[in-house]
PDB file of C-alpha atoms in Angstrom:
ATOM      1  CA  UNK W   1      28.725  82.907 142.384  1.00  0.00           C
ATOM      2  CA  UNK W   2      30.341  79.943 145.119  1.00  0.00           C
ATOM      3  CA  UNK W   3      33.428  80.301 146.109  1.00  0.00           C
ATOM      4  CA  UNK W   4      35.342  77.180 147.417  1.00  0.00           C
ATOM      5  CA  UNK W   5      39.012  76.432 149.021  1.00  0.00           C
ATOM      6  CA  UNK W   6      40.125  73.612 148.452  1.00  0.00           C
ATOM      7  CA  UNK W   7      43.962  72.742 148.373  1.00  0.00           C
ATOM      8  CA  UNK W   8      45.368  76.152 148.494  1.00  0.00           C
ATOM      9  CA  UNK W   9      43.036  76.899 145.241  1.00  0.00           C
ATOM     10  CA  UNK W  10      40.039  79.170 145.235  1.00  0.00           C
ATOM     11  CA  UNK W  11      37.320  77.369 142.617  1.00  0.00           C
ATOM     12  CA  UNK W  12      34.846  80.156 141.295  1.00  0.00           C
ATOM     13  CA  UNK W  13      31.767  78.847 140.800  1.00  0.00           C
ATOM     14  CA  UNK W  14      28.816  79.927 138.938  1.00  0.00           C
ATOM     15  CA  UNK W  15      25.638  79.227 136.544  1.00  0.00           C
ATOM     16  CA  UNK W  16      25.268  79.724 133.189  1.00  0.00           C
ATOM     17  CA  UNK W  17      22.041  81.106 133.207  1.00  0.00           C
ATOM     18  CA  UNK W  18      18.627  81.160 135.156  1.00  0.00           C
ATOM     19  CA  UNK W  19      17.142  77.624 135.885  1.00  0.00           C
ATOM     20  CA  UNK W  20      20.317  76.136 134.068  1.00  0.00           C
ATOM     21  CA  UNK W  21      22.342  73.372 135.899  1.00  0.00           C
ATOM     22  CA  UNK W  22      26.033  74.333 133.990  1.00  0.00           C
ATOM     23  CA  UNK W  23      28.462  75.308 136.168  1.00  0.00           C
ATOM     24  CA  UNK W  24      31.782  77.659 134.876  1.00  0.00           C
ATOM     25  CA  UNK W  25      34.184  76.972 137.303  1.00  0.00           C
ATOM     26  CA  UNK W  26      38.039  78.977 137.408  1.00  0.00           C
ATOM     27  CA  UNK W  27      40.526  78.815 139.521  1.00  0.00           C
ATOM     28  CA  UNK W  28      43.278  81.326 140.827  1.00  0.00           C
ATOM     29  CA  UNK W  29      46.107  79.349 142.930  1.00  0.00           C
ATOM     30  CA  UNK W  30      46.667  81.103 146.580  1.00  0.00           C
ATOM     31  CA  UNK W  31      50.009  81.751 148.374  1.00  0.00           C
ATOM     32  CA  UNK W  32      50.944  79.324 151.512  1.00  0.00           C
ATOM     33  CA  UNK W  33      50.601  80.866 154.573  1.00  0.00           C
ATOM     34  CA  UNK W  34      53.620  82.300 156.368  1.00  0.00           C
ATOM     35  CA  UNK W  35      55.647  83.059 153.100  1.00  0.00           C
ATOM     36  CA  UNK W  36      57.272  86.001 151.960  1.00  0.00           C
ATOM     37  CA  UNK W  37      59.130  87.395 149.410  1.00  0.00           C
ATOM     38  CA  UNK W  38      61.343  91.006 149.442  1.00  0.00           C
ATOM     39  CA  UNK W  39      59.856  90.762 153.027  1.00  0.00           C
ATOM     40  CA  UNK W  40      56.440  91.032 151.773  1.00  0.00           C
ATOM     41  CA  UNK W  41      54.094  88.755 153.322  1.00  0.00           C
ATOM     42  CA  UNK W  42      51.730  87.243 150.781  1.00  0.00           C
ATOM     43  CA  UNK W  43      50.211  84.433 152.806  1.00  0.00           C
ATOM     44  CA  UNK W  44      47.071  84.159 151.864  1.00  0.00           C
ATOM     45  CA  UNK W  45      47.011  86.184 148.369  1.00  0.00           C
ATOM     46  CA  UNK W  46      45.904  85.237 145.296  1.00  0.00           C
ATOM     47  CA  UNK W  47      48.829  84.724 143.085  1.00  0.00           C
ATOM     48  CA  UNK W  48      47.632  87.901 141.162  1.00  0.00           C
ATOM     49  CA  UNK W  49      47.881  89.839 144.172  1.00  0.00           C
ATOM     50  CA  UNK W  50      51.163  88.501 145.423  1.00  0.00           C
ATOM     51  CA  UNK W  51      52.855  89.351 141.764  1.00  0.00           C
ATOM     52  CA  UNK W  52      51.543  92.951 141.570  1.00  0.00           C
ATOM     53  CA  UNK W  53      52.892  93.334 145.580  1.00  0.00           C
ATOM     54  CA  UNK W  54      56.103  91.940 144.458  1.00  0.00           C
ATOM     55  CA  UNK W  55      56.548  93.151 141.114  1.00  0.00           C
ATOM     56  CA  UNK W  56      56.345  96.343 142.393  1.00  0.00           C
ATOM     57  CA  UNK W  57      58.834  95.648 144.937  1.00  0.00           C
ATOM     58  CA  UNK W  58      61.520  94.586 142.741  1.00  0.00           C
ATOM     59  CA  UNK W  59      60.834  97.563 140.102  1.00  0.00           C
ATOM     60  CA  UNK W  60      61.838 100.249 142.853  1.00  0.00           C
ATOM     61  CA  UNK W  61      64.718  98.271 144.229  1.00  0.00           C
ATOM     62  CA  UNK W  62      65.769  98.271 140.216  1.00  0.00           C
ATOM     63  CA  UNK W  63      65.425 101.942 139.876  1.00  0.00           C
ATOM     64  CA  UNK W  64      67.447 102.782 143.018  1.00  0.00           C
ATOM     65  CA  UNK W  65      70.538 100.014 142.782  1.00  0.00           C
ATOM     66  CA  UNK W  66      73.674 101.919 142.221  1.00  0.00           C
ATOM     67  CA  UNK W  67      77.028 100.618 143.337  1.00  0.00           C
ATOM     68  CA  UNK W  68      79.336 103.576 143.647  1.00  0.00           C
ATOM     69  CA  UNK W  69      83.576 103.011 143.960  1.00  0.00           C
ATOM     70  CA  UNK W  70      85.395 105.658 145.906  1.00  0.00           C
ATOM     71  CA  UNK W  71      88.783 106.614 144.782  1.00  0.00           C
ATOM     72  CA  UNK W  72      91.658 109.552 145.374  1.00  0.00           C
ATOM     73  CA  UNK W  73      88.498 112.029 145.719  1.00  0.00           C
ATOM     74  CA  UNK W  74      86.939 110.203 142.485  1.00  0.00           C
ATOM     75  CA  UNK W  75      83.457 108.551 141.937  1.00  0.00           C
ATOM     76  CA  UNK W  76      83.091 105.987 139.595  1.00  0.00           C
ATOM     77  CA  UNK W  77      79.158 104.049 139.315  1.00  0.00           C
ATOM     78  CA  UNK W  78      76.983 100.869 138.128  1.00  0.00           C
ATOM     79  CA  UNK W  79      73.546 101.216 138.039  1.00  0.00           C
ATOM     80  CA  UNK W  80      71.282  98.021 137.478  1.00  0.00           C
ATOM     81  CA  UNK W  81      71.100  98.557 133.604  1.00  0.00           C
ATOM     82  CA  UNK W  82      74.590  98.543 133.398  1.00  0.00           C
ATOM     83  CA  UNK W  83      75.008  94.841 134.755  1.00  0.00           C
ATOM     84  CA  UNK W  84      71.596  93.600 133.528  1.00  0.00           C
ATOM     85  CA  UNK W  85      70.082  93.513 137.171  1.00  0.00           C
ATOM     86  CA  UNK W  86      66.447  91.513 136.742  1.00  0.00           C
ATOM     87  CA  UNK W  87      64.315  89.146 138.035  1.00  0.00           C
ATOM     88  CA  UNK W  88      62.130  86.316 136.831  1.00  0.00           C
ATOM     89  CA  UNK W  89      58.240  87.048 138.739  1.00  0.00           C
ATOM     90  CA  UNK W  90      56.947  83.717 137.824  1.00  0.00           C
ATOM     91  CA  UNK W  91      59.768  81.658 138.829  1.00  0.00           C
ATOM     92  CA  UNK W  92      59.520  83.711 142.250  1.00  0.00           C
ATOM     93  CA  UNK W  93      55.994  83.120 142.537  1.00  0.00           C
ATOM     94  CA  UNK W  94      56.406  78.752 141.873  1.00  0.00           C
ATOM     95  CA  UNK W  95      58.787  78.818 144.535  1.00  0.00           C
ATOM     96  CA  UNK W  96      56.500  80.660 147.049  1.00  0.00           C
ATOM     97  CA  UNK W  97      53.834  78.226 146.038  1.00  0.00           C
ATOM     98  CA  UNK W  98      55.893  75.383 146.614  1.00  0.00           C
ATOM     99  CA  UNK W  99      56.589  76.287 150.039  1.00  0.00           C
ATOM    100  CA  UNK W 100      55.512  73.856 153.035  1.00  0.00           C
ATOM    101  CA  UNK W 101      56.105  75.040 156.565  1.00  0.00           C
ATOM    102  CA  UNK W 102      58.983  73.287 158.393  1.00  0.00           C
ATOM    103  CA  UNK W 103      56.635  71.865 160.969  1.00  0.00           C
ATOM    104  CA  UNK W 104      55.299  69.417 158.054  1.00  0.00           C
ATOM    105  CA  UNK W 105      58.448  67.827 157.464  1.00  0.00           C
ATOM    106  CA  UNK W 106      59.029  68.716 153.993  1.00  0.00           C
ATOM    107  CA  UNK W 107      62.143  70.714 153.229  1.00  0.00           C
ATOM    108  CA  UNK W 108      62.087  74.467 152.838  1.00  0.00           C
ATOM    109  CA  UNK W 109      62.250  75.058 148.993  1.00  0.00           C
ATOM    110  CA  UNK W 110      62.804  78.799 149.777  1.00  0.00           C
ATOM    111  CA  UNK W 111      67.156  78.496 150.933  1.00  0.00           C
ATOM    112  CA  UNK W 112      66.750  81.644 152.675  1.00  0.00           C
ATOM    113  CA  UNK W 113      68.151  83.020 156.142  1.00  0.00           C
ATOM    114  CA  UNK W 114      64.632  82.345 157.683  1.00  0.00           C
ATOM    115  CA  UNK W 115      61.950  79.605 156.712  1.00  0.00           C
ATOM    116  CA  UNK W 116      59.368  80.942 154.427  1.00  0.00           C
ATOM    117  CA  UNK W 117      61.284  83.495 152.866  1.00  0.00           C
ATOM    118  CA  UNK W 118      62.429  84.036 149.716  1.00  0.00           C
ATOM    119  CA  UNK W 119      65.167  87.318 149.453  1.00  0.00           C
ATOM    120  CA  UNK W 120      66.863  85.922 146.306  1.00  0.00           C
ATOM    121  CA  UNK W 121      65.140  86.717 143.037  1.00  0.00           C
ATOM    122  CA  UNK W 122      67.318  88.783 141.057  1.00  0.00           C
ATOM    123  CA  UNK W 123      70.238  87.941 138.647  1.00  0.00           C
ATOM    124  CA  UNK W 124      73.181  89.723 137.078  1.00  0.00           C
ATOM    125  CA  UNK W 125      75.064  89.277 134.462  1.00  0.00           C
ATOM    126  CA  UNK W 126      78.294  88.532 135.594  1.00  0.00           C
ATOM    127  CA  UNK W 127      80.291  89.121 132.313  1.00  0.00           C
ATOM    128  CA  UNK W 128      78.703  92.298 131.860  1.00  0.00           C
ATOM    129  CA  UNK W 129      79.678  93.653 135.499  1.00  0.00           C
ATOM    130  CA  UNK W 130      83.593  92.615 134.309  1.00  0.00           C
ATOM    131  CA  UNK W 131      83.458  94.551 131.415  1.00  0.00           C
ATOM    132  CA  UNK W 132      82.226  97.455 133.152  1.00  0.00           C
ATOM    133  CA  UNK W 133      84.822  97.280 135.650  1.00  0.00           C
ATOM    134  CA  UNK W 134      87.330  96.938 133.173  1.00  0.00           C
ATOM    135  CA  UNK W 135      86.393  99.875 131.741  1.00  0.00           C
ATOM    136  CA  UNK W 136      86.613 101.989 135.255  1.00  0.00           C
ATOM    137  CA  UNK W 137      90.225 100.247 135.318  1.00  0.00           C
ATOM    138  CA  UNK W 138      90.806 102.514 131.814  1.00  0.00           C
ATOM    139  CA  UNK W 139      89.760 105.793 133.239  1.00  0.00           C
ATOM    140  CA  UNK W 140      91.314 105.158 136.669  1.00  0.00           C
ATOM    141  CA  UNK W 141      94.626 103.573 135.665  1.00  0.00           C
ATOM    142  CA  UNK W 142      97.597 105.931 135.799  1.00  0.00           C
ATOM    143  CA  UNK W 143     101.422 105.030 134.384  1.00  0.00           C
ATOM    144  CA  UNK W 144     104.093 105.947 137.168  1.00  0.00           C
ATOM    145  CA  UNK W 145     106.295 108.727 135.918  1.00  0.00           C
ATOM    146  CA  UNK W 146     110.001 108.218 136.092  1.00  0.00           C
ATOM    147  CA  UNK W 147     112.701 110.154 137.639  1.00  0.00           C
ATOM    148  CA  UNK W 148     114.433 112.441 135.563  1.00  0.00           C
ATOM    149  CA  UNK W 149     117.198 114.792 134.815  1.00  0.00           C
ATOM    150  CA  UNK W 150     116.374 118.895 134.566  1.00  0.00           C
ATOM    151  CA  UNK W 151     119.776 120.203 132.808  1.00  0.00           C
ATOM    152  CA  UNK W 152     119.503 124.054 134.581  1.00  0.00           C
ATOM    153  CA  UNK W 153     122.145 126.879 132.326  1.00  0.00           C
ATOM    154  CA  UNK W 154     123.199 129.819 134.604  1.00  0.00           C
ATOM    155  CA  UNK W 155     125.471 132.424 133.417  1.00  0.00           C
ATOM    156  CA  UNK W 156     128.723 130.352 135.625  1.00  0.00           C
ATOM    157  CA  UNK W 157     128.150 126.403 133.719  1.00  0.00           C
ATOM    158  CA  UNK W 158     125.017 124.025 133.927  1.00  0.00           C
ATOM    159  CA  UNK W 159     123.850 122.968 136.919  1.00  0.00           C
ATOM    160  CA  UNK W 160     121.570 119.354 137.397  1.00  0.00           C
ATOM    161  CA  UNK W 161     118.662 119.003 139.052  1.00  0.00           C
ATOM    162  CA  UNK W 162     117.229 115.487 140.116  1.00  0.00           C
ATOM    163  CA  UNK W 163     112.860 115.020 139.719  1.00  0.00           C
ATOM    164  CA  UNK W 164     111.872 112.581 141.573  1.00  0.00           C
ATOM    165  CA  UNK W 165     109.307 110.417 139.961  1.00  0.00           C
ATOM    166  CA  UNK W 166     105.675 109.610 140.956  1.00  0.00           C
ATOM    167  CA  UNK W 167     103.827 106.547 141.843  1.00  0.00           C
ATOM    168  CA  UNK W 168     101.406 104.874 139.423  1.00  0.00           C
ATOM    169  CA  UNK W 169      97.796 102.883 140.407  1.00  0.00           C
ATOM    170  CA  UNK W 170      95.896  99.970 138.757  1.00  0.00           C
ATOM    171  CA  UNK W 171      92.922  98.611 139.736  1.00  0.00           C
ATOM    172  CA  UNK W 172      92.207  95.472 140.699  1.00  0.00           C
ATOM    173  CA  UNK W 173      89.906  93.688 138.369  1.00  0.00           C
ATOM    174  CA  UNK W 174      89.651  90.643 140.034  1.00  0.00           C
ATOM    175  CA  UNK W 175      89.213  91.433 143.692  1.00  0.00           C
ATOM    176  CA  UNK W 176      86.722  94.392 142.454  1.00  0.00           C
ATOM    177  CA  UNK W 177      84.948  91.461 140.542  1.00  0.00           C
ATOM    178  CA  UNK W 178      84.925  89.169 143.212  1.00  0.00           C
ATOM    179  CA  UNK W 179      83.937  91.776 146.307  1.00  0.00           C
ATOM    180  CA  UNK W 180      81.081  93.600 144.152  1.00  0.00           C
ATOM    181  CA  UNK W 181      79.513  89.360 143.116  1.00  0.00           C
ATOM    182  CA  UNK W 182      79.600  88.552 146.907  1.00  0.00           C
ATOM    183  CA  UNK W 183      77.642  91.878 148.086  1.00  0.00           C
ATOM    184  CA  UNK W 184      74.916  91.090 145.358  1.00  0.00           C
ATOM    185  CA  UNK W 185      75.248  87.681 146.074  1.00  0.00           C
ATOM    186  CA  UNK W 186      73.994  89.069 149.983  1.00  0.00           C
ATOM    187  CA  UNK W 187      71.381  90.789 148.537  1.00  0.00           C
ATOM    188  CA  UNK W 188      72.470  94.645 148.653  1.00  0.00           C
ATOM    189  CA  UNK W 189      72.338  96.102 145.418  1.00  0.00           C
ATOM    190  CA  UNK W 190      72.905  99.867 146.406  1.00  0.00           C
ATOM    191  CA  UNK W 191      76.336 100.575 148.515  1.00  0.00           C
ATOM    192  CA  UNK W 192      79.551 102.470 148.411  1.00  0.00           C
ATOM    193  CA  UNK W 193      82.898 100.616 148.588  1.00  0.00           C
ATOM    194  CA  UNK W 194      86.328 101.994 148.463  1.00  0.00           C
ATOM    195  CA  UNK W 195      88.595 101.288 145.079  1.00  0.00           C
ATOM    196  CA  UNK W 196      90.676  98.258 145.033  1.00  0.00           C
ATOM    197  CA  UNK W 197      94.274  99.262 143.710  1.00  0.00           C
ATOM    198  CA  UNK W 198      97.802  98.716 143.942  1.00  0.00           C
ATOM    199  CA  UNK W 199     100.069 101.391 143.610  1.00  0.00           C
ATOM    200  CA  UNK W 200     103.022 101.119 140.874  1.00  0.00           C
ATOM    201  CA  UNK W 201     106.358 102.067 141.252  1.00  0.00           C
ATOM    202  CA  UNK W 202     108.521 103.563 139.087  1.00  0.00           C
ATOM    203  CA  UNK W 203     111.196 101.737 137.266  1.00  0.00           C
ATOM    204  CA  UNK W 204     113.888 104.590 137.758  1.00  0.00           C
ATOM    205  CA  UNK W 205     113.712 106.550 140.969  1.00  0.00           C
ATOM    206  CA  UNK W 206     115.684 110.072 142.348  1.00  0.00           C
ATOM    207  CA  UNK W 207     117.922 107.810 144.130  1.00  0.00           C
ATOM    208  CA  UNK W 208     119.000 105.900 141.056  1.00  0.00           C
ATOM    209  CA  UNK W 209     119.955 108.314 139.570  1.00  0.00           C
ATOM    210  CA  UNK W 210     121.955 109.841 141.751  1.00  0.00           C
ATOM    211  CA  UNK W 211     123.639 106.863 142.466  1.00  0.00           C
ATOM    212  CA  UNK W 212     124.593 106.667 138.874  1.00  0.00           C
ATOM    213  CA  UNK W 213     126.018 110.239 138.905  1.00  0.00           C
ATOM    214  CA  UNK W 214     127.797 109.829 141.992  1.00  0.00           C
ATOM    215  CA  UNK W 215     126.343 113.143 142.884  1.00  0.00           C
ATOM    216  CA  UNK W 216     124.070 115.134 145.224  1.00  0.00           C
ATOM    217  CA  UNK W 217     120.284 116.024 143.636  1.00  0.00           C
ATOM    218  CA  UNK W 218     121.319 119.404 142.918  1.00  0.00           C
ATOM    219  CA  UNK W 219     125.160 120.234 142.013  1.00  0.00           C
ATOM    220  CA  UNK W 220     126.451 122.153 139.491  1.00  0.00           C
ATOM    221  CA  UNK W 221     129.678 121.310 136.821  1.00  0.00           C
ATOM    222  CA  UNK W 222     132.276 124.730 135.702  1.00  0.00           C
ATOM    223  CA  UNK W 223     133.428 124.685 132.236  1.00  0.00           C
ATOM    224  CA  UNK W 224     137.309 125.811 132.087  1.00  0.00           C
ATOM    225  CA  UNK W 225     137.758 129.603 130.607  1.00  0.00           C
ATOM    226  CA  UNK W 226     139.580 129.541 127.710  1.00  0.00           C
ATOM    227  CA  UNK W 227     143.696 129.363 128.058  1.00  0.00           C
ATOM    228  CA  UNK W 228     145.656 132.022 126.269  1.00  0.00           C
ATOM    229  CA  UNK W 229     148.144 129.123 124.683  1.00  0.00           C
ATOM    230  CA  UNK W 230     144.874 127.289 123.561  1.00  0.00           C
ATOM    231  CA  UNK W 231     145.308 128.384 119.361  1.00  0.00           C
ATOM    232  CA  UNK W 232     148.478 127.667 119.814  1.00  0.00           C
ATOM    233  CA  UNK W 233     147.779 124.494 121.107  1.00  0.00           C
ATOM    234  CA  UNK W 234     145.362 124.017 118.170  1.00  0.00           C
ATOM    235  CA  UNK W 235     147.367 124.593 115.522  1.00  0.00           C
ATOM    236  CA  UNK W 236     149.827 122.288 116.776  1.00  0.00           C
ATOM    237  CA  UNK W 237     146.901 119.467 116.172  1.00  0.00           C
ATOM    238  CA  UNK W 238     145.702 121.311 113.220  1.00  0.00           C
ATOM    239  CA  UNK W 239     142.200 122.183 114.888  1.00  0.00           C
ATOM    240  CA  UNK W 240     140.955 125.587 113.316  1.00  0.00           C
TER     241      UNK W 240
END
């Protein structure tokens, strides 16, 4: 068996049999030198090399994303399933072929932060990563609850006492959305973040409804005993 590079491509040749002059030649294509991908360095691998080194790569990274969303002592999660997290190997393998080293004049096909590498394989789906955060926004969402009235009976009339009402939160789909795309977008797939919210007030408050009474928050109204002329007086209207 010869083996010959030529072109970046190792030729594997060999003879069909003793004192024949057929030659079987294959060829396996070999990565550039100086490129890497996930920070692997696969100069000089075979491509069959470089895709098991990667591959393996991008499985654990896979395994271990998990975005988590902090809020009011709550923990809400996305794991890569859950926004279709993936990459394409072969693609990832062209463009590491495809690579020339800046020194040659020919562009940098891998649009990374450094020349020869390539951080940028994996894909999301970006309607599915909505959806899920839409359905955070159901379990996190809370109404406000208005102020209210508490009629309190006591032995001398009724006496009134003002609840103040408490604020309500909603999530912010969008900004979520649009902070969670741009940290993928960098490259981190496993990080905490704090929830995105805006607190909701509600419609009637303490004070409102005070001001509507003309009152304090806590005050209390006497009923009149009954007057001795009051059957009388009843009769008079023809009340029984």
């Amino acid at each position: 068996v010869f083996v010959l590079l030529i072109c970046g491509v190792i030729f594997l040749l060999s003879r069909t049999g003793r004192g024949s002059e057929q030659l079987v030649i294959g060829t396996e294509q070999v990565m550039p030198d100086g490129v890497k991908i996930l920070g692997i360095d696969v100069g000089g691998d075979t491509k069959a090399k470089a895709r098991q080194a990667v591959s393996a790569a991008a499985d654990e990274i896979i395994d271990s994303a998990l975005i988590t969303i902090n809020a009011a002592g709550e923990k809400y999660t996305l794991n890569a399933e859950q926004i279709n997290l993936a990459y394409d190997i072969e693609s990832t393998l062209q463009r590491a072929l495809a690579y020339v080293p800046a020194e040659s004049g020919v562009v940098d096909v891998t649009s990374a932060s450094a020349p020869g590498e390539i951080n940028d394989i994996f894909t999301w789906n970006p309607t599915n990563l909505r959806m899920e955060i839409e359905e955070i926004a159901e379990e996190f969402d809370i109404k406000p609850v208005e102020a209210e009235i508490e009629p309190l009976h006591a032995p001398t009339g009724i006496t009134f006492n003002f609840k103040e009402g408490k604020a309500g939160r909603v999530l912010d789909v969008e900004q979520t959305y649009e902070y969670i795309s741009s940290m993928l977008g960098t490259g981190m797939y496993t990080f905490s973040m704090d929830a995105i919210y805006n607190s909701i007030t509600p419609s009637i408050t303490q004070a409102d409804l005070q001001g509507g009474f003309g009152l304090r928050a806590s005050y209390s109204t006497q009923f009149p005993t009954s007057r001795s002329d009051e059957t009388v007086q009843n009769r008079v209207f023809n009340i029984e």
